[in-house]
Short mmCIF file of C-alpha atoms and ligand atoms in Angstrom, two decimals:
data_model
loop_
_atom_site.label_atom_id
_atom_site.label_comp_id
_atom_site.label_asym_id
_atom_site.label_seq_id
_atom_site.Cartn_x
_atom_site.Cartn_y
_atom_site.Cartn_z
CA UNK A 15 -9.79 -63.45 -82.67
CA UNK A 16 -9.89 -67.37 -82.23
CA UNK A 17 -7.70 -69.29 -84.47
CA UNK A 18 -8.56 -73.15 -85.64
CA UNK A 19 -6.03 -74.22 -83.28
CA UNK A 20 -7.52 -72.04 -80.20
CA UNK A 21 -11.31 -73.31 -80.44
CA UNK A 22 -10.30 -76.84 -80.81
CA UNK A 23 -8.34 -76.11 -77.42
CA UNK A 24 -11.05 -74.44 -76.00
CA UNK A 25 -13.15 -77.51 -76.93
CA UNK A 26 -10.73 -80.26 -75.23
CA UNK A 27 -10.80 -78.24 -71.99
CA UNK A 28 -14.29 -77.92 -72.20
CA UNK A 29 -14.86 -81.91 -72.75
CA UNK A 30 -11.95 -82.11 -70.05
CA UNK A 31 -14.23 -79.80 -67.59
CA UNK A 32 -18.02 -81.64 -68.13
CA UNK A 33 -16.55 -85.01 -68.34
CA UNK A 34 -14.80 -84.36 -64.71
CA UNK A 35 -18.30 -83.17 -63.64
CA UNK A 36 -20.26 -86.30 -65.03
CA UNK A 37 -20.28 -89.01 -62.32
CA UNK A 38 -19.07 -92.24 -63.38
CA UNK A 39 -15.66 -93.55 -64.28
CA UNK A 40 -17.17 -94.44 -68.42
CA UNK A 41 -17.97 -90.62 -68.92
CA UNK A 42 -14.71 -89.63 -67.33
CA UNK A 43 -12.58 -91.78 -69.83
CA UNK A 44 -15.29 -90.87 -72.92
CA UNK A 45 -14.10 -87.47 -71.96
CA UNK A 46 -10.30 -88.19 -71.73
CA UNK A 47 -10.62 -90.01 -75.23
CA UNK A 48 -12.73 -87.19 -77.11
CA UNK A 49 -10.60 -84.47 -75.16
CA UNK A 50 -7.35 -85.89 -76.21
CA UNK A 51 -8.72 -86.22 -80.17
CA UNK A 52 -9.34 -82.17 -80.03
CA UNK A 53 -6.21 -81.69 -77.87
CA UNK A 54 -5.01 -83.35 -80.82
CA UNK A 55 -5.83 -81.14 -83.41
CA UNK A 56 -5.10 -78.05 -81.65
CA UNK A 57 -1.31 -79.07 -81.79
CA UNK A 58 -1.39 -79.87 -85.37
CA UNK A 59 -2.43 -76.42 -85.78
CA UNK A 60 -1.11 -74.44 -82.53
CA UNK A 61 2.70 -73.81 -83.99
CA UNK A 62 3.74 -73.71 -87.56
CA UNK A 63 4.70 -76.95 -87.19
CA UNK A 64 2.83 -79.58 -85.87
CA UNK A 65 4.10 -80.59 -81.89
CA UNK A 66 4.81 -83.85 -82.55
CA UNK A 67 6.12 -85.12 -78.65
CA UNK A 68 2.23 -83.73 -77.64
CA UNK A 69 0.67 -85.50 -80.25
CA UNK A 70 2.68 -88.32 -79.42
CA UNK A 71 1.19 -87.79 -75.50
CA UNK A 72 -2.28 -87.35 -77.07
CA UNK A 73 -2.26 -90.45 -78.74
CA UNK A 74 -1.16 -92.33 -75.47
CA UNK A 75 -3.53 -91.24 -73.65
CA UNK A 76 -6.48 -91.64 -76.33
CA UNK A 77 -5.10 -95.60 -77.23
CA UNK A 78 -4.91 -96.56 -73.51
CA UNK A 79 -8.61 -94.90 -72.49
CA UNK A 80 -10.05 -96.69 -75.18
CA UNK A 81 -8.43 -99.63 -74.12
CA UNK A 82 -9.94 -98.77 -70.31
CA UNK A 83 -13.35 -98.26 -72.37
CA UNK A 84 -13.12 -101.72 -73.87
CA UNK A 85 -12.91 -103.20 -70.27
CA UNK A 86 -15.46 -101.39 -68.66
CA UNK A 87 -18.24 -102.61 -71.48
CA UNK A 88 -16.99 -106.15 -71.68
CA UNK A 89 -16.96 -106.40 -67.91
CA UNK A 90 -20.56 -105.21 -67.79
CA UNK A 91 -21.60 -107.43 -70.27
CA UNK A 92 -20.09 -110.59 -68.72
CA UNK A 93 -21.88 -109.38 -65.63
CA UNK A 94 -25.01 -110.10 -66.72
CA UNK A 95 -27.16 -107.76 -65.57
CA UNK A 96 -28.85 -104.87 -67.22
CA UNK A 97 -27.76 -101.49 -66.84
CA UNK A 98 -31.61 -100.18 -64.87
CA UNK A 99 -29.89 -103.57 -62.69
CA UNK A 100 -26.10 -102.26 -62.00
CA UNK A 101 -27.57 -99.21 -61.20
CA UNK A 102 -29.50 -100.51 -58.74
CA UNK A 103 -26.83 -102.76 -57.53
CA UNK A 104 -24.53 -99.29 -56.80
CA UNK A 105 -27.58 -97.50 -55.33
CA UNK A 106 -28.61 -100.30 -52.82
CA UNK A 107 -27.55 -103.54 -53.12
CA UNK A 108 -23.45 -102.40 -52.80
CA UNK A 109 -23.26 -104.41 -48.93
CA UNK A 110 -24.25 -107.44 -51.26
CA UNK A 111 -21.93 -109.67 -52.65
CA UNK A 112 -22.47 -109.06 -56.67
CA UNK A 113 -23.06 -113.07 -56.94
CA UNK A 114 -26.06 -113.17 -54.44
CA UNK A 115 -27.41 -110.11 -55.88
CA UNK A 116 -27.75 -111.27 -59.14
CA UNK A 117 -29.61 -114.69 -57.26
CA UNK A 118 -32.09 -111.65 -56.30
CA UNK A 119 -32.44 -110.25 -59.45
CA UNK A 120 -33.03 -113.64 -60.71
CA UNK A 121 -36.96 -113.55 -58.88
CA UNK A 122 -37.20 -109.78 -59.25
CA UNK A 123 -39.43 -108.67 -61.63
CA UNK A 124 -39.51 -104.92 -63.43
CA UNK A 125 -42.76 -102.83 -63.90
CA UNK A 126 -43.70 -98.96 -64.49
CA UNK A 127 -47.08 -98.63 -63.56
CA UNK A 128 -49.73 -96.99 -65.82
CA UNK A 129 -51.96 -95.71 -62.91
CA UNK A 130 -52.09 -95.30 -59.02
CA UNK A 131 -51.58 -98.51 -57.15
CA UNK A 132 -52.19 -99.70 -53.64
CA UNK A 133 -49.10 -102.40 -53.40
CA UNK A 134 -49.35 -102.76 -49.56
CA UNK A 135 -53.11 -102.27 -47.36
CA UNK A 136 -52.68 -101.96 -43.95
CA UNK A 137 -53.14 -105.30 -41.74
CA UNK A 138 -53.54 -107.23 -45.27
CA UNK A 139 -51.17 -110.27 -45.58
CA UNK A 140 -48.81 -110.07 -48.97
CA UNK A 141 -47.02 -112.06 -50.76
CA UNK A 142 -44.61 -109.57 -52.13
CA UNK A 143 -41.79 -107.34 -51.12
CA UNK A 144 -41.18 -104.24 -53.50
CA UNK A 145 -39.00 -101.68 -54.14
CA UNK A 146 -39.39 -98.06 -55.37
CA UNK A 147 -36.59 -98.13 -58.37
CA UNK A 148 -38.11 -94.73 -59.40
CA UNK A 149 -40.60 -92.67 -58.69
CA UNK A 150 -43.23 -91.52 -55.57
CA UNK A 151 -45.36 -93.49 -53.04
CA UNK A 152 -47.80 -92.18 -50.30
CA UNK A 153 -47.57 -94.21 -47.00
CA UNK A 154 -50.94 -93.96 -45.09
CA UNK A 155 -52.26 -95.08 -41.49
CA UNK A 156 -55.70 -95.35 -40.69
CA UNK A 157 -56.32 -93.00 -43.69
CA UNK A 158 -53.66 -90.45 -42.39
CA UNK A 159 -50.98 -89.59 -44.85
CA UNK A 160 -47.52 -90.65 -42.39
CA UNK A 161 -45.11 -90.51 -45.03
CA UNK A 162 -44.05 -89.94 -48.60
CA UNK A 163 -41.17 -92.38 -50.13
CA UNK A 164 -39.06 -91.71 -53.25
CA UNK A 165 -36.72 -93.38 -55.59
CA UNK A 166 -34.72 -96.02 -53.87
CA UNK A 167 -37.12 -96.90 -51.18
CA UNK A 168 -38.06 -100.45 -49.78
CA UNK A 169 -42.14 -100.86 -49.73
CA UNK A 170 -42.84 -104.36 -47.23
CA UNK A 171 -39.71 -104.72 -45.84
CA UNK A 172 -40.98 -104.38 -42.34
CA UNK A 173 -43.57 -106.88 -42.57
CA UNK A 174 -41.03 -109.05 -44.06
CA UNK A 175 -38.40 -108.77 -41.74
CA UNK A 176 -41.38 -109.19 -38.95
CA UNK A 177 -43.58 -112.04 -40.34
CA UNK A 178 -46.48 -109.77 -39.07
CA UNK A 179 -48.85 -107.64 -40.88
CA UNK A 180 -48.31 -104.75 -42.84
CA UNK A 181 -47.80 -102.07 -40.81
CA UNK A 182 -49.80 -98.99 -43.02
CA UNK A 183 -50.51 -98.57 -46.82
CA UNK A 184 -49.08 -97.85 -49.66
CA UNK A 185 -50.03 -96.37 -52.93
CA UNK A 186 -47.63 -95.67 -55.59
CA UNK A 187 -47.99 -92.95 -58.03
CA UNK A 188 -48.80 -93.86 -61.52
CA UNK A 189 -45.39 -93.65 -63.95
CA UNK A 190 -43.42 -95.07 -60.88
CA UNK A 191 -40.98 -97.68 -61.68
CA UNK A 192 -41.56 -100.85 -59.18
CA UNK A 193 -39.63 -104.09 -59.01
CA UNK A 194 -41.31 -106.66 -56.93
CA UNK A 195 -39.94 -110.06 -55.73
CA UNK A 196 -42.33 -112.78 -53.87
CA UNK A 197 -41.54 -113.25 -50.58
CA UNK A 198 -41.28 -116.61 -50.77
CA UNK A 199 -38.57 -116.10 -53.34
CA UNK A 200 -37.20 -114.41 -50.97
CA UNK A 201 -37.14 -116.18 -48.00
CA UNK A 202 -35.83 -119.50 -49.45
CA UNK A 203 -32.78 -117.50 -50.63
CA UNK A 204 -32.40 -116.34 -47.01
CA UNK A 205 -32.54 -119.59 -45.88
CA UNK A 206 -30.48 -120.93 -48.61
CA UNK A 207 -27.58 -118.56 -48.18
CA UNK A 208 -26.54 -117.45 -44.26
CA UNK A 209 -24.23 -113.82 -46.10
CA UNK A 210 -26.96 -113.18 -48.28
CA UNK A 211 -29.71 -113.23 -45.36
CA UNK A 212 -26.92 -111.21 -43.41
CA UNK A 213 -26.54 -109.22 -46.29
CA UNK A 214 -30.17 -108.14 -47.34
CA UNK A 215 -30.52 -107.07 -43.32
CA UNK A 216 -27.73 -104.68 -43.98
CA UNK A 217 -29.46 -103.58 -47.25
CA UNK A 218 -32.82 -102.99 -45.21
CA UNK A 219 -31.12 -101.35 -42.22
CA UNK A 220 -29.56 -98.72 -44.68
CA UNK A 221 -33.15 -98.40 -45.37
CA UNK A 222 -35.09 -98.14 -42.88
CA UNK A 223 -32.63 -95.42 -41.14
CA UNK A 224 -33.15 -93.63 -43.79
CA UNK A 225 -37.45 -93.89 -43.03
CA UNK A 226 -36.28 -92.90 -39.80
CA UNK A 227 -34.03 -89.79 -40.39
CA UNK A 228 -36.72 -88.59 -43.00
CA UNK A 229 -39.42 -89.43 -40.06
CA UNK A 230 -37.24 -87.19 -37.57
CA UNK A 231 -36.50 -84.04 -40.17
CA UNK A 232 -40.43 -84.50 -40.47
CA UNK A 233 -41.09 -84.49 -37.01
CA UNK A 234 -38.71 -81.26 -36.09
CA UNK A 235 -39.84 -79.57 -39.26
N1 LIG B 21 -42.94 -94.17 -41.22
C1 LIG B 21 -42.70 -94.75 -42.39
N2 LIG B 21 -41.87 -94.17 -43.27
C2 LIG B 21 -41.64 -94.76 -44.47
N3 LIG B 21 -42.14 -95.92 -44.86
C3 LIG B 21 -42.97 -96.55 -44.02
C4 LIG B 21 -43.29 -96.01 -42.75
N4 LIG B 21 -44.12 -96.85 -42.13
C5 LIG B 21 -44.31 -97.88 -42.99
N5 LIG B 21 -43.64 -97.70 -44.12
C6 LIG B 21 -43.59 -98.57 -45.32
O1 LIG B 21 -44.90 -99.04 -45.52
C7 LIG B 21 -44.86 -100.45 -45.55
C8 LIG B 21 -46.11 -101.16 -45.13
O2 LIG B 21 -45.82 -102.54 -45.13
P1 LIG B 21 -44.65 -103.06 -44.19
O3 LIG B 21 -45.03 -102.80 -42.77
O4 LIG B 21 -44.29 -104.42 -44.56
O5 LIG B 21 -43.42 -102.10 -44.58
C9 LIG B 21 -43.72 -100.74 -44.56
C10 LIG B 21 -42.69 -99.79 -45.05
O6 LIG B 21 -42.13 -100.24 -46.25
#
């Protein structure tokens, strides 16, 4: 039979376990803090007399995570971007220095569509570059379905890298979350800034091998 003591140590390790699990370094010390509070109790209760040197221990480790906590969210908010943004920024943008990203971010603007949308028509001029924050798009040549891109995926990078015409079509799925930038946002920052133009080629190189390695499973598939 489980005593007070033994669930509340059964719950620590537990926190311990999923918090471990949970990527991210503000779950992992959320988990070290709530872990160490049931840790806690279970030697208050484990012995007949409380275990005061692991309490002590507990304590520690509790103050100086919260401490660690404290950091983390002040750091994030001096950063000035929003979370959907960091996110994005450790996703993708992580070649970029954090200052020139936030100079994108700056033109970039945020939009979940509420139905189907062709962003990009073949051999039609456009003024925008976008990117697939979440969600599905259908790439299409002549009509042909060629490819199918998910979260995390650059839509007009080629033509922008080119200066030429899109090179096929895309529609993105209704519910999709797109952030779009104009180009000629864009390319004045490029011009503007030689690391963050060497930068953003690194960014769409990441990108575009990925098209490619996709392409190839694809293609041997
Ligand atoms: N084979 C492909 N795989 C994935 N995405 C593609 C492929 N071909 C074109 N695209 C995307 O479709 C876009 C059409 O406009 P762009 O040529 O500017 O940039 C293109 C890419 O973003």
């Amino acid at each position: 039979m489980f005593t007070l003591a033994d669930i509340f140590g059964h719950i620590s390790n537990t926190i311990y376990l999923v918090g471990s699990v949970i990527k991210g370094s503000l779950a992992l010390r959320l988990s070290w803090v709530l872990g160490a509070v049931a840790e806690l109790v279970y030697y208050v209760y484990a012995a007949p007399e409380p275990l005061w040197t692991s309490i002590a221990w507990c304590g520690l480790i509790t103050g100086l995570n919260l401490y660690q906590i404290m950091l983390i969210l002040l750091q994030r908010r001096k950063s000035g971007l929003s979370p959907q943004e960091q996110a994005l920024y450790q996703q993708l943008f992580h070649a970029m220095d954090w200052g020139n990203f936030k100079k994108m971010m700056k033109t970039a603007t945020w939009e979940v569509l509420s139905e189907d949308r062709i962003v990009i028509a073949e051999n039609e001029r456009t003024d925008y570059l976008f990117l697939l924050a979440n969600g599905a798009a259908d790439v299409t040549l002549s009509g042909k379905p060629i490819a199918q891109l998910g979260s995390g995926s650059f839509i007009g990078e080629m033509s922008l890298l080119t200066g030429q015409v899109p090179t096929a079509t895309v529609e993105v799925e209704r519910g999709a979350t797109l952030v779009s930038w104009p180009k000629a946002a864009i390319n004045k920052l490029q011009q503007a800034d030689e690391s963050l133009n060497n930068e953003l080629y690194a960014v769409f190189s990441r990108d575009i091998i990925e098209k490619i390695k996709h392409q190839n499973l694809q293609l041997a598939g």
